[in-house]
Coordinates of C-alpha atoms and ligand atoms in Angstrom, one line a residue:
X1 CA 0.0 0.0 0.0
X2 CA 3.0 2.2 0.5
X3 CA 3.7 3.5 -2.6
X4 CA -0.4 4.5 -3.3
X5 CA 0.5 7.0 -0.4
X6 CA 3.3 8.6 -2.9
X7 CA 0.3 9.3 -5.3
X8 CA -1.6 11.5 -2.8
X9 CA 1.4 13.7 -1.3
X10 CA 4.5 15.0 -2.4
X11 CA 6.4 13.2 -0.1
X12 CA 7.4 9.5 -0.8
X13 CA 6.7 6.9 1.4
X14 CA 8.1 4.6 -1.0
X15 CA 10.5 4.4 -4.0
X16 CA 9.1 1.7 -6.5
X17 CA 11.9 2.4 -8.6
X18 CA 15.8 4.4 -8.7
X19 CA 17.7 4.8 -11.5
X20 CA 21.3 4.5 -10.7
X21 CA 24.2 6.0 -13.0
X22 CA 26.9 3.8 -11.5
X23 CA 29.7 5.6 -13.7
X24 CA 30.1 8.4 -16.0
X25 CA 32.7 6.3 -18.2
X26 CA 31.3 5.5 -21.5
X27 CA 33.2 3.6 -24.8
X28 CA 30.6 5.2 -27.1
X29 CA 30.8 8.1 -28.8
X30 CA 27.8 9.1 -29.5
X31 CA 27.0 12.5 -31.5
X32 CA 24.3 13.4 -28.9
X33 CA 25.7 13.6 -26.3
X34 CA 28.6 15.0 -24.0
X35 CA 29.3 12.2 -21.3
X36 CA 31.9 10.3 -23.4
X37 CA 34.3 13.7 -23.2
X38 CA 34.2 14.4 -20.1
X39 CA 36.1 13.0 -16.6
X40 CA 35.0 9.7 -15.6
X41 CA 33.4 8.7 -12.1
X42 CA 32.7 5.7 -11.0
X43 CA 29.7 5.0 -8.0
X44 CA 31.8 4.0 -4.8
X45 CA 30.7 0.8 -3.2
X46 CA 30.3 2.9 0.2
X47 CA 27.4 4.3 -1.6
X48 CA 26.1 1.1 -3.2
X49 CA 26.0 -0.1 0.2
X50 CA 24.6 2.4 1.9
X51 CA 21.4 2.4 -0.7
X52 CA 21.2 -1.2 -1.1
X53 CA 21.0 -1.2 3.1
X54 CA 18.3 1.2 2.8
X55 CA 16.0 -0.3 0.1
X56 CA 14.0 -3.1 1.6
X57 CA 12.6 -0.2 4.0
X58 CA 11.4 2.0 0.8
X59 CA 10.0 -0.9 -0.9
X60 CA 12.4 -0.9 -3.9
X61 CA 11.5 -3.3 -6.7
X62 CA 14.0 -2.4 -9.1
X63 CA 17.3 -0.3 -10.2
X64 CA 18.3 0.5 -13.6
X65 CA 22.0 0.7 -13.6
X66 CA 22.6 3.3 -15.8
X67 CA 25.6 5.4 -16.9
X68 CA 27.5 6.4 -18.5
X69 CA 28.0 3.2 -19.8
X70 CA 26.9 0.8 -16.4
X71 CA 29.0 -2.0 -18.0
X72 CA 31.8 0.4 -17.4
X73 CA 32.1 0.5 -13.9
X74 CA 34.6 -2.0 -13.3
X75 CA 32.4 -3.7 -10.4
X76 CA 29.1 -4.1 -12.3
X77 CA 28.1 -7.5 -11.6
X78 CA 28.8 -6.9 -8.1
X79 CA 26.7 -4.1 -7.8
X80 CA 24.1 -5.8 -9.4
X81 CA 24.3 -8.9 -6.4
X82 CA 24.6 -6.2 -3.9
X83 CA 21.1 -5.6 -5.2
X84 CA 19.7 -8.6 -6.2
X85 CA 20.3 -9.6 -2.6
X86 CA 17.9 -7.4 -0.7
X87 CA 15.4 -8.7 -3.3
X88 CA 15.5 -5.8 -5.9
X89 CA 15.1 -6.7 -9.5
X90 CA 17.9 -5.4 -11.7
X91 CA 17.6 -4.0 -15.3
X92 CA 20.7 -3.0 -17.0
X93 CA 20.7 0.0 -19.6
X94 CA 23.2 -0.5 -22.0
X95 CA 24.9 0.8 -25.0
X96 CA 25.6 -2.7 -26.2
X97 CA 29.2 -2.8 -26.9
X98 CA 30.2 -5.3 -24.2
X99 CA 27.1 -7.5 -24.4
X100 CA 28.9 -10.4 -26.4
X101 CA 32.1 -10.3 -24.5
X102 CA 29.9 -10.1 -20.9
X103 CA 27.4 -12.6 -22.0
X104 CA 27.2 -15.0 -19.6
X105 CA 27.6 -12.4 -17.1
X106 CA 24.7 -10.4 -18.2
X107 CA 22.5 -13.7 -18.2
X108 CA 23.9 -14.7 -14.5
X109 CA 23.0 -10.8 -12.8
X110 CA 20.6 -9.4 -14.4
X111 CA 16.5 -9.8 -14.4
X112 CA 16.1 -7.3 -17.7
X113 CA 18.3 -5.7 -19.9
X114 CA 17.3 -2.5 -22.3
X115 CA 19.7 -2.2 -24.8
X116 CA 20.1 1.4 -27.5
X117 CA 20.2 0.0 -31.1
X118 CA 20.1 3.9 -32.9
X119 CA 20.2 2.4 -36.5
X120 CA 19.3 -0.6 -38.8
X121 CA 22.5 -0.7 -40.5
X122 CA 26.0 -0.8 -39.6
X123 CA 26.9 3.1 -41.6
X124 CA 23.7 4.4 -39.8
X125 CA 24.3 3.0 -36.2
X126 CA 28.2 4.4 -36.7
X127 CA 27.0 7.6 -37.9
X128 CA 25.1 7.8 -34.6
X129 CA 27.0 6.1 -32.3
X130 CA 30.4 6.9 -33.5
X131 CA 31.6 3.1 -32.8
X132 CA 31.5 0.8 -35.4
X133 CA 29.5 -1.9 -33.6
X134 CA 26.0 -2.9 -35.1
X135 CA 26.8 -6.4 -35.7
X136 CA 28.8 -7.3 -32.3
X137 CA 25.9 -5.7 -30.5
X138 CA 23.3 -7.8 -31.9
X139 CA 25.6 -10.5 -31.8
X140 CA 26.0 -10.4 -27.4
X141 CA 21.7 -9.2 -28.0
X142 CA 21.1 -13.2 -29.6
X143 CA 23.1 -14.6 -26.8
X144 CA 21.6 -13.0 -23.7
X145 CA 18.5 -13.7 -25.4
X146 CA 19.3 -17.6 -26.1
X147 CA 20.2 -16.8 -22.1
X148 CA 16.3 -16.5 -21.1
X149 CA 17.1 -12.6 -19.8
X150 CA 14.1 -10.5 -21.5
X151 CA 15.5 -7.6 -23.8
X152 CA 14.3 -4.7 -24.9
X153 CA 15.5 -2.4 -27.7
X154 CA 15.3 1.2 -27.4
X155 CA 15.7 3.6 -30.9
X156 CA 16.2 7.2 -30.6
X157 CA 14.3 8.4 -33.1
X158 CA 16.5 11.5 -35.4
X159 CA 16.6 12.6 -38.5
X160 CA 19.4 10.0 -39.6
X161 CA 17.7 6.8 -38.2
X162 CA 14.2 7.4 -39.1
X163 CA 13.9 5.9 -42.2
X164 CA 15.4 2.7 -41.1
X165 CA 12.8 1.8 -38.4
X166 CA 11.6 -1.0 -40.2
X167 CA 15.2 -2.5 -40.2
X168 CA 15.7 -2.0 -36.4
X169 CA 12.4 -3.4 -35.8
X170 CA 13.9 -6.5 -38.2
X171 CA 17.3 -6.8 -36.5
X172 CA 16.0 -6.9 -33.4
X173 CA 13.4 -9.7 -34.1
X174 CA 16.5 -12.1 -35.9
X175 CA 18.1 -11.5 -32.3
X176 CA 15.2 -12.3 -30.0
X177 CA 14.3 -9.3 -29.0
X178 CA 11.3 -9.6 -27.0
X179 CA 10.4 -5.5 -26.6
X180 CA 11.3 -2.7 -29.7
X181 CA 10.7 0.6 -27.8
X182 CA 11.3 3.9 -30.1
X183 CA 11.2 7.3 -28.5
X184 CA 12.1 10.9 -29.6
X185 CA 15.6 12.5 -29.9
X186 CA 15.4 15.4 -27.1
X187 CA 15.4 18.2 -28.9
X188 CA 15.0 20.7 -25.7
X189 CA 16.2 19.3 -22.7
X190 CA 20.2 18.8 -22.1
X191 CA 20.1 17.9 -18.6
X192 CA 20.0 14.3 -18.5
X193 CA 24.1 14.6 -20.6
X194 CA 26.3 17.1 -20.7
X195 CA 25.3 19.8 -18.8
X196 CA 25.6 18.4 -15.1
X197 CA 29.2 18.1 -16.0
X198 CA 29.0 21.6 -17.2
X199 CA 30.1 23.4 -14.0
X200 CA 27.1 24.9 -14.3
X201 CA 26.9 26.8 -17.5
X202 CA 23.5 27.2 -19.3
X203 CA 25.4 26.6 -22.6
X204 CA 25.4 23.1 -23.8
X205 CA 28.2 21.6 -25.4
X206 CA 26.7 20.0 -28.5
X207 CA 23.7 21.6 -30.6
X208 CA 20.8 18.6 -30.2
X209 CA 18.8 20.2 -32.5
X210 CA 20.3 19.5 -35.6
X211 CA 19.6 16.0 -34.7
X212 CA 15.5 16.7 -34.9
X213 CA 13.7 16.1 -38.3
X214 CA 12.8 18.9 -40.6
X215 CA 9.7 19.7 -42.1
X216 CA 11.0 18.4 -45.6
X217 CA 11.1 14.9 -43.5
X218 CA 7.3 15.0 -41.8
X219 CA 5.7 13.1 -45.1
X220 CA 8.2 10.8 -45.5
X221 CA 8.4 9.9 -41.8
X222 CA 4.4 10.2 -41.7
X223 CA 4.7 7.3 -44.3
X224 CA 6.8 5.2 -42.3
X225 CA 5.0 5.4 -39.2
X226 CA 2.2 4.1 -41.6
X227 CA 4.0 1.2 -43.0
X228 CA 4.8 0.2 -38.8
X229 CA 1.4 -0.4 -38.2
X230 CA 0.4 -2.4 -41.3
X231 CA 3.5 -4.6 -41.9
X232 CA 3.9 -5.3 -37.7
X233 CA 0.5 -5.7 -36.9
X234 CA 1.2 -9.3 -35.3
X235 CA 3.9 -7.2 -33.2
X236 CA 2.1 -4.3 -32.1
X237 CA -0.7 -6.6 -31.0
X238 CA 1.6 -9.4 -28.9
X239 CA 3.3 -6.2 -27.4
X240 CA 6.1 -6.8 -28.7
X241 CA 6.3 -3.5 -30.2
X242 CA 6.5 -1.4 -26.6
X243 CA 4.3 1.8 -28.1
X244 CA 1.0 1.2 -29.5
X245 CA 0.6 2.9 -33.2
X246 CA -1.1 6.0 -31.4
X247 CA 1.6 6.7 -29.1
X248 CA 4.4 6.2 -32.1
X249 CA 2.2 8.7 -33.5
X250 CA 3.5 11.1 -30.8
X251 CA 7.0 10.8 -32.2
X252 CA 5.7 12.6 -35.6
X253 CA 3.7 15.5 -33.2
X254 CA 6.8 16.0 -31.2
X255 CA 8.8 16.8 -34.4
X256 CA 6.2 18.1 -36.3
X257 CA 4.9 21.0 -33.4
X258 CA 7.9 22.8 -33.8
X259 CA 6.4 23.9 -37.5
X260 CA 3.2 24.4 -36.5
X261 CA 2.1 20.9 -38.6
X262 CA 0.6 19.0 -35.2
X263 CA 0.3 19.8 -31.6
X264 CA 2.3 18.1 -29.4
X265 CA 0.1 17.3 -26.0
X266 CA 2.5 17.1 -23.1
X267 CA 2.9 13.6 -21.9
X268 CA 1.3 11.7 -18.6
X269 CA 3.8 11.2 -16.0
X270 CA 4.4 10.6 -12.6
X271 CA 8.3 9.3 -12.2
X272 CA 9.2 12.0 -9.7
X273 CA 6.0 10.2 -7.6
X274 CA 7.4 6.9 -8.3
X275 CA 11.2 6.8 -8.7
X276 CA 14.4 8.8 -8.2
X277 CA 17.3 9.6 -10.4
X278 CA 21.0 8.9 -8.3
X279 CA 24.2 10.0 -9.8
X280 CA 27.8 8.6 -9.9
X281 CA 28.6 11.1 -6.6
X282 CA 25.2 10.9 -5.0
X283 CA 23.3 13.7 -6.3
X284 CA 19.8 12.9 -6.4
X285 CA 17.2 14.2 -9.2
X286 CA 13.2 13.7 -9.3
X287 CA 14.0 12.7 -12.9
X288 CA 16.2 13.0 -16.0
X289 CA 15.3 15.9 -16.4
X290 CA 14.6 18.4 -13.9
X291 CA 17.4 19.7 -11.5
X292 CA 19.0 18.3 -8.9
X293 CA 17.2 18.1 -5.5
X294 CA 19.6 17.4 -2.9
X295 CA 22.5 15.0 -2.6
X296 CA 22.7 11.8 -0.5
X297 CA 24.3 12.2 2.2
X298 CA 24.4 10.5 6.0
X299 CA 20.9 10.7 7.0
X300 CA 20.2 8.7 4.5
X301 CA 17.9 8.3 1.2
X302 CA 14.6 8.8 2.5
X303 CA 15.7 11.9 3.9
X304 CA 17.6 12.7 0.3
X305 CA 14.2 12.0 -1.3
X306 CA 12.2 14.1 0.7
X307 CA 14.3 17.1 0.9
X308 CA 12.7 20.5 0.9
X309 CA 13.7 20.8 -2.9
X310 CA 12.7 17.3 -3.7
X311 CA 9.6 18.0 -2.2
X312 CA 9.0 21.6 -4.2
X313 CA 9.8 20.2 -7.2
X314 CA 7.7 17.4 -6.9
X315 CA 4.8 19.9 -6.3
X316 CA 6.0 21.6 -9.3
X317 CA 5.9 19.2 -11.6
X318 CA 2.7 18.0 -10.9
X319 CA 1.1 21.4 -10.4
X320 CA 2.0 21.9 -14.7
X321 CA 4.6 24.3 -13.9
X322 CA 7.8 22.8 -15.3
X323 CA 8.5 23.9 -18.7
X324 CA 10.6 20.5 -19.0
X325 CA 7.4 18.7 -18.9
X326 CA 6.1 20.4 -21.9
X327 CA 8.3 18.1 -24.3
X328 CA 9.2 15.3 -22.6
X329 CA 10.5 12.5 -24.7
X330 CA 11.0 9.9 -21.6
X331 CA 7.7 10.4 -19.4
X332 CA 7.0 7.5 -17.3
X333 CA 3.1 6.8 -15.6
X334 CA 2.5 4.4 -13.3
X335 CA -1.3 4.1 -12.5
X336 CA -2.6 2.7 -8.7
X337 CA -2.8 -1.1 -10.1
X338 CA 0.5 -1.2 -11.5
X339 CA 1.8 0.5 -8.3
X340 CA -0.2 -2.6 -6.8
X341 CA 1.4 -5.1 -8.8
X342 CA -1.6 -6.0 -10.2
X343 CA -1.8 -6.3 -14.8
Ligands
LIG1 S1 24.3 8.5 -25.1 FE1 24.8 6.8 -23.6 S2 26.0 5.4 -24.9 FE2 26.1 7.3 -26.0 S3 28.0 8.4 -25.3 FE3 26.3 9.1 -24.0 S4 26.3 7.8 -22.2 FE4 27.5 6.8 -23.8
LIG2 S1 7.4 14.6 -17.9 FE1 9.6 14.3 -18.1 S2 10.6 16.2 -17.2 FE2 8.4 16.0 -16.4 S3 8.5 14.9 -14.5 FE3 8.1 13.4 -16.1 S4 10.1 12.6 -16.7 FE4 10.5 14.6 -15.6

C-alpha cells in the first residue's frame, strides 16, 4: 500500500523504482551527447551499500544501472548482487558494446536488460554512435537472449535513423528481442548529458537540434509510421512492439509542433511520484530531467528524497509548472494497479 501514499502527497513513502548511473565512463561516442568527453566517475561501493542497506525499507523493486556506460564500472556485476540480494530486480541500460564479451555475465546478474540500437545498419548506427559496432551488438543481444534474460531495444528516433525503423524493428526480431521501444531524440532538454558536468553553464556543449527532423522529412516519416502499423500488426498486438501505433504517433507531433504541422500534447507522467534519479557522486534528481534536488548524504535516502527541494519540485511538476514537462521524450506513468502489482 506504501507506494499508493506517494500518489496522494509529495512526499514518498516509498520508492518503487531508482535509477542508478553507476559511472560516467562510456566507450561510445555518440553525437548526442557530451558524457563520453568528459572526466570519468565511477559510483563507490560505500554508496552502493549504503542504498542497497536502505531499500527493503522503501519498498524498492528495481534499479536501472545506468551510466555512463553501467557496464563500465569495473564492479558491475557486483553491484548488481549487492542488489539482487535485498530482493530488488535489476535492469541493466546498456549501449551494447560489451554484451557479447559479458554474456554470460549479463544472463547470471541481471533480471532485464534494455539495450540502445540507434540504427538498422551498420553506416547508420556508426553515424550515430560513433563506434562501429551494429553487428557485435546484436551478436551479445542473440546470446543473452538464447540466455532466457528479456530484452528490450530502445531507438532514438533522429533525422538520420528514421527511415530505417523497419530495419531496427527487423534486426531486433532475428536476435530475440522480445520489446522494440522507439522514443524521440530530445530536442530541448540537455540535462540528462552534458550539462551536469558543465560546471554549471547554461550553454550546452553539443547543438541537439540538428539532430531533430525537418519539415521536408514529416511526409516521409508520416509514411513510415504508416507502414509500422500495417507490416507489424502481429507485433504491435503481442506487445512486442513497446508503443502502441497512437503513441508512435506522438513521435511525428513531437517533431512536427515545432512547425506548426501538429500539436504536441505534453505527456502523462508521474516518475518523480514513483522513482528517483542517483548519480555517480550521490546527487539525487526527481528525474532525468529536472534539476537536482539534494545530494545523499548521511541521513540517509529517505531523507535525500524528501528534501525540501525534492519535495517543491515534486509539487511543481505536478502542479503543470515545469517547462521541462512540456516536451518530454522519456515520461513514465504508473497508475494505482501497476503500483499494486496488479496487470
Ligand atoms: S548516449 Fe549513452 S552510450 Fe552514448 S555516449 Fe552518452 S552515455 Fe555513452
Ligand atoms: S514529464 Fe519528463 S521532465 Fe516532467 S517529470 Fe516526467 S520525466 Fe520529468
Amino acid at each position: 500500500m506504501l507506494p499508493l501514499l506517494n500518489l496522494v502527497s509529495d512526499k514518498l513513502r516509498a520508492l518503487p523504482l531508482v535509477v542508478l548511473y553507476i559511472t560516467d565512463g562510456c566507450n561510445s561516442r555518440c553525437v548526442t551527447c557530451d558524457i563520453w568527453k568528459l572526466p570519468r566517475r565511477n559510483m563507490s561501493m560505500e554508496l552502493v551499500d549504503q542504498l542497497a542497506a536502505e531499500f527493503p525499507a522503501l519498498g524498492v523493486k528495481q534499479v536501472i544501472l545506468s551510466g555512463g556506460e553501467a557496464m563500465q564500472h569495473p564492479r558491475w556485476q557486483e553491484i548488481a548482487a549487492k542488489f539482487r540480494a535485498v530482493g530488488t530486480k535489476v535492469m541493466l541500460l546498456t549501449n551494447g558494446l560489451f554484451l557479447k564479451k559479458q554474456a554470460q555475465q549479463v544472463i547470471d546478474f541481471v533480471d532485464a536488460l534494455t539495450v540502445s540500437l540507434d540504427g538498422g545498419t551498420a553506416q547508420t548506427y556508426q553515424a550515430i554512435r560513433g563506434v562501429d559496432a551494429f553487428d557485435v551488438i546484436l551478436e551479445g543481444v542473440s546470446l543473452i537472449a538464447a540466455g532466457g534474460v528479456p530484452i528490450t531495444t530502445r531507438t532514438t528516433v533522429q533525422r538520420r535513423n528514421f527511415r530505417e525503423l523497419p530495419l531496427i524493428i527487423d534486426a531486433a526480431k532475428a536476435a530475440g528481442v522480445g520489446k522494440i521501444s522507439f522514443l524521440a531524440v530530445d530536442t530541448s532538454n540537455h540535462e540528462a548529458f552534458g550539462p551536469r558536468f558543465n560546471d554549471g553553464s547554461s550553454i550546452p556543449l553539443i547543438s541537439v537540434p540538428d539532430y531533430a527532423l525537418t519539415a521536408d522529412d514529416l511526409p516521409a516519416f508520416a509514411a513510415i509510421l504508416e507502414r509500422l502499423e500495417r507490416d507489424y500488426a502481429a507485433d504491435f498486438a503481442s506487445g512486442r512492439m513497446a508503443e502502441s501505433p497512437q503513441k508512435l504517433r506522438r513521435l511525428y507531433d513531437y517533431f512536427a509542433a515545432p512547425f506548426e504541422q501538429a500539436t504536441f500534447v505534453p505527456p502523462r507522467c508521474n516518475a518523480p511520484h514513483i522513482s528517483t534519479v542517483i548519480e555517480v557522486d550521490g546527487t539525487i534528481r526527481p528525474c532525468f530531467f529536472l534539476p537536482a534536488s539534494g545530494k545523499l548524504g548521511a541521513e540517509g535516502l529517505k531523507a535525500g528524497i524528501n528534501a525540501a527541494e525534492a519535495v517543491d519540485l515534486r509539487r511543481a511538476y505536478r502542479s503543470g509548472e515545469r517547462s521541462e514537462c512540456a516536451r518530454c521524450v522519456c515520461p513514465l506513468y504508473r497508475g494505482p494497479r501497476s503500483l499494486l502489482g496488479i496487470s
